[in-house]
GROMACS .gro file of C-alpha atoms in nm:
model
  313
    1MET     CA    1   0.687   6.650  11.586
    2GLU     CA    2   0.859   6.303  11.465
    3ASP     CA    3   0.983   6.405  11.163
    4PHE     CA    4   1.185   6.694  11.323
    5GLU     CA    5   1.323   6.442  11.594
    6GLU     CA    6   1.454   6.213  11.318
    7GLU     CA    7   1.623   6.505  11.130
    8SER     CA    8   1.759   6.619  11.475
    9ALA     CA    9   1.866   6.286  11.511
   10SER     CA   10   2.033   6.231  11.166
   11GLY     CA   11   2.184   6.560  11.197
   12SER     CA   12   2.356   6.496  11.518
   13GLU     CA   13   2.488   6.155  11.377
   14SER     CA   14   2.632   6.360  11.060
   15GLU     CA   15   2.757   6.594  11.320
   16GLY     CA   16   2.936   6.304  11.533
   17ASN     CA   17   3.072   6.119  11.246
   18ASP     CA   18   3.235   6.386  11.028
   19SER     CA   19   3.601   6.313  11.149
   20VAL     CA   20   3.529   5.949  11.033
   21MET     CA   21   3.373   6.008  10.696
   22SER     CA   22   3.542   5.967  10.400
   23ASP     CA   23   3.618   6.217  10.116
   24GLY     CA   24   3.307   6.096   9.873
   25GLU     CA   25   3.079   6.130  10.166
   26LEU     CA   26   3.163   6.417  10.240
   27GLN     CA   27   3.062   6.546   9.925
   28GLU     CA   28   2.698   6.365   9.904
   29ALA     CA   29   2.635   6.565  10.258
   30PHE     CA   30   2.728   6.884  10.128
   31ALA     CA   31   2.557   6.850   9.795
   32LYS     CA   32   2.224   6.742  10.002
   33GLY     CA   33   2.318   7.039  10.210
   34LEU     CA   34   2.363   6.885  10.559
   35LEU     CA   35   2.693   7.032  10.629
   36LYS     CA   36   2.743   7.378  10.772
   37PRO     CA   37   2.856   7.663  10.556
   38GLY     CA   38   3.231   7.817  10.669
   39LEU     CA   39   3.344   7.476  10.771
   40ASN     CA   40   3.459   7.325  10.384
   41ILE     CA   41   3.577   7.529  10.090
   42PRO     CA   42   3.392   7.382   9.741
   43LEU     CA   43   3.621   7.244   9.461
   44GLU     CA   44   3.598   7.470   9.126
   45ALA     CA   45   3.620   7.278   8.843
   46ARG     CA   46   3.942   7.276   8.625
   47LYS     CA   47   3.888   7.509   8.318
   48LYS     CA   48   3.910   7.340   7.965
   49ALA     CA   49   4.219   7.415   7.758
   50VAL     CA   50   4.134   7.574   7.458
   51ASN     CA   51   4.373   7.496   7.158
   52ASN     CA   52   4.232   7.722   6.892
   53VAL     CA   53   4.467   7.701   6.582
   54GLU     CA   54   4.322   7.910   6.368
   55GLY     CA   55   4.319   8.198   6.592
   56LEU     CA   56   4.663   8.176   6.677
   57LYS     CA   57   4.739   8.181   6.304
   58GLN     CA   58   4.499   8.474   6.249
   59CYS     CA   59   4.740   8.671   6.551
   60LEU     CA   60   5.037   8.515   6.355
   61ALA     CA   61   4.940   8.669   6.048
   62ASP     CA   62   4.876   9.034   6.217
   63PHE     CA   63   5.214   9.048   6.393
   64LYS     CA   64   5.391   8.951   6.075
   65LYS     CA   65   5.496   9.246   5.839
   66ASP     CA   66   5.706   9.187   5.515
   67LEU     CA   67   6.039   9.412   5.598
   68ALA     CA   68   6.357   9.398   5.471
   69TRP     CA   69   6.663   9.238   5.696
   70VAL     CA   70   6.806   9.524   5.796
   71GLU     CA   71   6.511   9.615   6.007
   72ARG     CA   72   6.436   9.279   6.123
   73LEU     CA   73   6.812   9.204   6.185
   74ASP     CA   74   6.686   8.822   6.274
   75LEU     CA   75   6.922   8.487   6.212
   76ALA     CA   76   6.883   8.123   6.258
   77SER     CA   77   7.216   7.954   6.249
   78ARG     CA   78   7.388   7.635   6.384
   79PRO     CA   79   7.623   7.685   6.622
   80LEU     CA   80   8.040   7.710   6.543
   81PRO     CA   81   8.257   7.370   6.580
   82ASP     CA   82   8.523   7.391   6.818
   83ILE     CA   83   8.828   7.431   6.621
   84MET     CA   84   9.072   7.353   6.938
   85ALA     CA   85   8.927   7.035   6.978
   86LYS     CA   86   8.881   6.944   6.656
   87ALA     CA   87   9.234   6.996   6.577
   88ASP     CA   88   9.350   6.783   6.851
   89GLY     CA   89   9.135   6.506   6.675
   90LYS     CA   90   8.862   6.488   6.929
   91LEU     CA   91   8.466   6.524   6.876
   92THR     CA   92   8.292   6.699   7.175
   93THR     CA   93   7.897   6.649   7.261
   94LEU     CA   94   7.826   7.004   7.049
   95ASP     CA   95   7.959   6.853   6.779
   96SER     CA   96   7.763   6.533   6.783
   97GLY     CA   97   7.451   6.683   6.824
   98GLU     CA   98   7.417   6.512   7.200
   99ILE     CA   99   7.317   6.773   7.404
  100HIS     CA  100   7.195   6.768   7.775
  101ALA     CA  101   6.938   7.012   7.841
  102GLU     CA  102   7.029   6.961   8.240
  103ASP     CA  103   7.413   7.045   8.179
  104ASP     CA  104   7.411   7.399   8.246
  105PHE     CA  105   7.807   7.384   8.133
  106GLN     CA  106   7.689   7.246   7.767
  107ARG     CA  107   7.390   7.505   7.749
  108GLU     CA  108   7.580   7.774   7.800
  109MET     CA  109   7.860   7.670   7.559
  110TYR     CA  110   7.593   7.604   7.320
  111PHE     CA  111   7.446   7.926   7.359
  112TYR     CA  112   7.789   8.107   7.355
  113ARG     CA  113   7.862   7.942   6.983
  114GLN     CA  114   7.528   7.984   6.814
  115ALA     CA  115   7.615   8.408   6.896
  116GLN     CA  116   7.985   8.369   6.770
  117ALA     CA  117   7.822   8.190   6.468
  118ALA     CA  118   7.514   8.430   6.458
  119VAL     CA  119   7.780   8.757   6.498
  120LEU     CA  120   8.002   8.612   6.176
  121GLU     CA  121   7.705   8.545   5.946
  122ALA     CA  122   7.577   8.911   6.020
  123LEU     CA  123   7.835   9.144   6.010
  124PRO     CA  124   7.964   9.060   5.632
  125ARG     CA  125   7.629   9.138   5.565
  126LEU     CA  126   7.586   9.468   5.787
  127LYS     CA  127   7.888   9.588   5.551
  128LYS     CA  128   7.727   9.511   5.216
  129PHE     CA  129   7.434   9.762   5.339
  130ASN     CA  130   7.715  10.009   5.419
  131ILE     CA  131   7.627   9.992   5.816
  132SER     CA  132   7.836  10.081   6.040
  133THR     CA  133   7.916   9.843   6.320
  134LYS     CA  134   8.118  10.027   6.579
  135ARG     CA  135   8.075  10.321   6.790
  136PRO     CA  136   8.240  10.705   6.655
  137GLU     CA  137   8.482  10.843   6.858
  138ASP     CA  138   8.241  11.159   6.870
  139TYR     CA  139   7.950  10.956   6.973
  140PHE     CA  140   7.719  11.103   7.272
  141ALA     CA  141   7.449  10.832   7.413
  142GLU     CA  142   7.157  10.973   7.562
  143MET     CA  143   7.214  10.945   7.944
  144ALA     CA  144   6.966  10.663   8.108
  145LYS     CA  145   6.878  10.912   8.391
  146THR     CA  146   6.718  11.272   8.321
  147ASP     CA  147   6.858  11.601   8.409
  148HIS     CA  148   6.609  11.627   8.681
  149HIS     CA  149   6.713  11.310   8.895
  150MET     CA  150   7.105  11.419   8.772
  151GLN     CA  151   7.036  11.767   8.974
  152LYS     CA  152   6.864  11.594   9.275
  153ILE     CA  153   7.209  11.397   9.266
  154ARG     CA  154   7.471  11.712   9.243
  155THR     CA  155   7.230  11.860   9.533
  156LYS     CA  156   7.293  11.586   9.756
  157LEU     CA  157   7.656  11.561   9.706
  158LEU     CA  158   7.682  11.927   9.752
  159ALA     CA  159   7.524  11.893  10.087
  160LYS     CA  160   7.733  11.622  10.203
  161GLN     CA  161   8.059  11.780  10.075
  162ALA     CA  162   7.885  12.105  10.287
  163SER     CA  163   7.861  11.912  10.602
  164MET     CA  164   8.168  11.733  10.572
  165GLU     CA  165   8.332  12.059  10.559
  166LYS     CA  166   8.131  12.208  10.877
  167SER     CA  167   8.236  11.897  11.055
  168GLU     CA  168   8.591  11.912  10.952
  169LYS     CA  169   8.595  12.327  11.064
  170ALA     CA  170   8.409  12.247  11.405
  171LYS     CA  171   8.712  11.975  11.474
  172GLN     CA  172   8.983  12.232  11.395
  173LEU     CA  173   8.809  12.474  11.689
  174ARG     CA  174   8.850  12.173  11.894
  175GLU     CA  175   9.183  12.144  11.878
  176LEU     CA  176   9.277  12.515  11.871
  177ARG     CA  177   9.056  12.511  12.207
  178LYS     CA  178   9.256  12.253  12.337
  179TYR     CA  179   9.556  12.450  12.232
  180GLY     CA  180   9.442  12.753  12.381
  181LYS     CA  181   9.376  12.592  12.693
  182LYS     CA  182   9.741  12.458  12.695
  183VAL     CA  183   9.928  12.769  12.646
  184GLN     CA  184   9.695  12.913  12.928
  185THR     CA  185   9.803  12.652  13.170
  186ASP     CA  186  10.119  12.703  13.042
  187VAL     CA  187  10.159  13.062  13.102
  188LEU     CA  188  10.010  13.016  13.453
  189GLN     CA  189  10.227  12.789  13.542
  190LYS     CA  190  10.507  13.026  13.447
  191ARG     CA  191  10.377  13.286  13.628
  192GLN     CA  192  10.378  13.068  13.965
  193LYS     CA  193  10.725  12.956  13.893
  194ASP     CA  194  10.824  13.337  13.845
  195LYS     CA  195  10.619  13.407  14.178
  196LYS     CA  196  10.766  13.155  14.386
  197ALA     CA  197  11.144  13.274  14.269
  198MET     CA  198  11.074  13.571  14.341
  199MET     CA  199  10.950  13.515  14.667
  200THR     CA  200  11.284  13.302  14.700
  201ALA     CA  201  11.498  13.605  14.612
  202VAL     CA  202  11.310  13.826  14.865
  203LYS     CA  203  11.364  13.594  15.157
  204LYS     CA  204  11.721  13.563  15.047
  205TYR     CA  205  11.773  13.954  15.098
  206GLN     CA  206  11.585  13.963  15.403
  207LYS     CA  207  11.840  13.746  15.552
  208GLY     CA  208  12.117  13.929  15.427
  209MET     CA  209  12.218  13.658  15.180
  210THR     CA  210  12.246  13.917  14.924
  211ASP     CA  211  12.244  14.246  14.870
  212LYS     CA  212  12.137  14.252  14.499
  213LEU     CA  213  11.776  14.402  14.405
  214ASP     CA  214  11.790  14.220  14.041
  215PHE     CA  215  11.458  14.073  14.118
  216MET     CA  216  11.304  14.361  14.131
  217ASP     CA  217  11.359  14.456  13.764
  218GLY     CA  218  11.115  14.153  13.653
  219ASP     CA  219  11.027  14.174  13.314
  220GLN     CA  220  11.259  14.451  13.185
  221GLU     CA  221  11.559  14.248  13.236
  222LYS     CA  222  11.425  13.904  13.094
  223GLY     CA  223  11.339  14.116  12.775
  224LYS     CA  224  11.694  14.256  12.777
  225LYS     CA  225  11.795  13.913  12.807
  226GLY     CA  226  11.594  13.794  12.542
  227ALA     CA  227  11.714  14.069  12.260
  228SER     CA  228  12.057  14.057  12.348
  229GLY     CA  229  12.040  13.667  12.341
  230ALA     CA  230  12.257  13.650  12.676
  231ALA     CA  231  12.391  13.295  12.797
  232GLY     CA  232  12.200  13.127  13.057
  233PRO     CA  233  12.195  13.197  13.450
  234ASN     CA  234  12.552  13.080  13.476
  235ALA     CA  235  12.706  13.329  13.245
  236ALA     CA  236  12.515  13.611  13.437
  237LYS     CA  237  12.621  13.502  13.763
  238LYS     CA  238  13.017  13.466  13.634
  239LYS     CA  239  12.996  13.808  13.515
  240ARG     CA  240  12.826  13.958  13.851
  241GLY     CA  241  13.102  13.762  14.046
  242PRO     CA  242  13.047  13.652  14.404
  243ASN     CA  243  12.800  13.841  14.631
  244ALA     CA  244  12.908  14.033  14.929
  245LYS     CA  245  12.903  13.774  15.214
  246ARG     CA  246  13.146  13.587  15.011
  247GLN     CA  247  13.359  13.908  14.935
  248TYR     CA  248  13.349  13.974  15.329
  249LYS     CA  249  13.461  13.676  15.406
  250ASP     CA  250  13.746  13.671  15.151
  251GLN     CA  251  13.880  13.993  15.277
  252ARG     CA  252  13.883  13.873  15.632
  253PHE     CA  253  14.005  13.513  15.643
  254GLY     CA  254  14.194  13.491  15.238
  255PHE     CA  255  14.109  13.288  15.003
  256GLY     CA  256  14.308  12.944  15.005
  257GLY     CA  257  14.247  12.927  14.615
  258LYS     CA  258  14.139  12.620  14.440
  259LYS     CA  259  14.089  12.306  14.666
  260ARG     CA  260  13.867  12.080  14.440
  261GLY     CA  261  14.040  11.873  14.166
  262SER     CA  262  14.400  11.975  14.325
  263LYS     CA  263  14.504  11.625  14.320
  264TRP     CA  264  14.411  11.539  13.985
  265ASN     CA  265  14.665  11.462  13.718
  266THR     CA  266  14.717  11.645  13.450
  267LYS     CA  267  14.889  11.601  13.075
  268GLU     CA  268  15.218  11.782  13.189
  269SER     CA  269  15.253  11.562  13.564
  270HIS     CA  270  15.152  11.279  13.354
  271ASP     CA  271  15.451  11.326  13.115
  272ASP     CA  272  15.713  11.441  13.389
  273MET     CA  273  15.949  11.177  13.517
  274SER     CA  274  16.195  11.372  13.687
  275GLY     CA  275  16.063  11.270  14.009
  276PHE     CA  276  16.070  10.916  13.936
  277ARG     CA  277  16.317  10.692  14.096
  278SER     CA  278  16.315  10.285  14.001
  279LYS     CA  279  16.468  10.161  14.341
  280ALA     CA  280  16.236  10.352  14.580
  281ALA     CA  281  15.973  10.206  14.370
  282HIS     CA  282  16.042   9.887  14.417
  283GLY     CA  283  16.187   9.864  14.746
  284LYS     CA  284  16.564   9.828  14.671
  285SER     CA  285  16.712  10.120  14.809
  286GLY     CA  286  16.854   9.970  15.109
  287LYS     CA  287  16.676  10.221  15.334
  288ASN     CA  288  16.392  10.123  15.592
  289PHE     CA  289  16.096  10.336  15.618
  290GLY     CA  290  15.897  10.297  15.949
  291LYS     CA  291  15.536  10.413  16.037
  292GLY     CA  292  15.432  10.742  15.890
  293GLY     CA  293  15.730  10.714  15.662
  294LYS     CA  294  16.014  10.869  15.900
  295GLN     CA  295  16.373  10.710  15.825
  296GLY     CA  296  16.517  10.479  16.068
  297ALA     CA  297  16.232  10.507  16.304
  298SER     CA  298  16.291  10.253  16.638
  299LYS     CA  299  16.031  10.034  16.753
  300ARG     CA  300  15.880  10.039  17.077
  301PRO     CA  301  15.984   9.752  17.306
  302GLY     CA  302  15.739   9.489  17.439
  303LYS     CA  303  15.516   9.449  17.753
  304ASN     CA  304  15.770   9.266  17.960
  305ALA     CA  305  16.089   9.490  17.829
  306ARG     CA  306  15.891   9.801  17.981
  307LYS     CA  307  15.799   9.643  18.313
  308LYS     CA  308  16.201   9.496  18.385
  309MET     CA  309  16.327   9.880  18.253
  310LYS     CA  310  16.086  10.052  18.486
  311ASN     CA  311  16.175   9.777  18.775
  312ARG     CA  312  16.548   9.876  18.714
  313SER     CA  313  16.472  10.250  18.765
   0.00000   0.00000   0.00000
């Protein structure tokens, strides 16, 4: 009983001091089994690196095959020197061999010149072995995508084109419907206008303002006008002449002639100088024109003079 109390007391003390314990104490507590599972992660030991030189050499010997250079196409060459810098008398870092691995520009230039050197060395060798280095004109390379994949792409493109044509046709149908509605509206407005004009003509006939029944012809007269290419309504009115009411008034009261524009000047009247008198125009004729244009008109006596004349009588 006492042992159990001591273990529980030691366990409670370890639980209370978990946050204060160091790494070494935690490892000792974990080794004794005092820590509860799930709260800590055990550390795995590092794997020991093995440098098996003999095994690596054996693998290299298995990979290595004594093949001709044409089959291998491997080259080991130094980068080409900078010709422009050498002509200017400058020594670059690549020529001096001082290359900074962290400098991206120097590293890329090193790879570029090394590839140039490899090409210049490999081309003569390939020509020596009669190996062509240029693609012939009738060369057909194998496509990267399969025929099945290209068929799927073709099907998709055809479906897209069909959908575009369908949408275009729908758009044209909508435009035609709009145009049809517009034409229908214009026809209805024209019918209303013709009906209104016909009602006006009927009212004029009922009031006796006209004795013509041309409005009864309707579409037949309009068709004749359109076929013959007649002028507007003014030409038809001039051709018909005045109406019955106007003819009756002219017969009874006479026709006084044209009045509008009677005082307008014409080219002949403007050029006619026969009636022009310079003295009369400038007031040097010596004649006195009184009020109203009457020659030698006497002035009316004043009020006092009229009173005296009245008293004398």
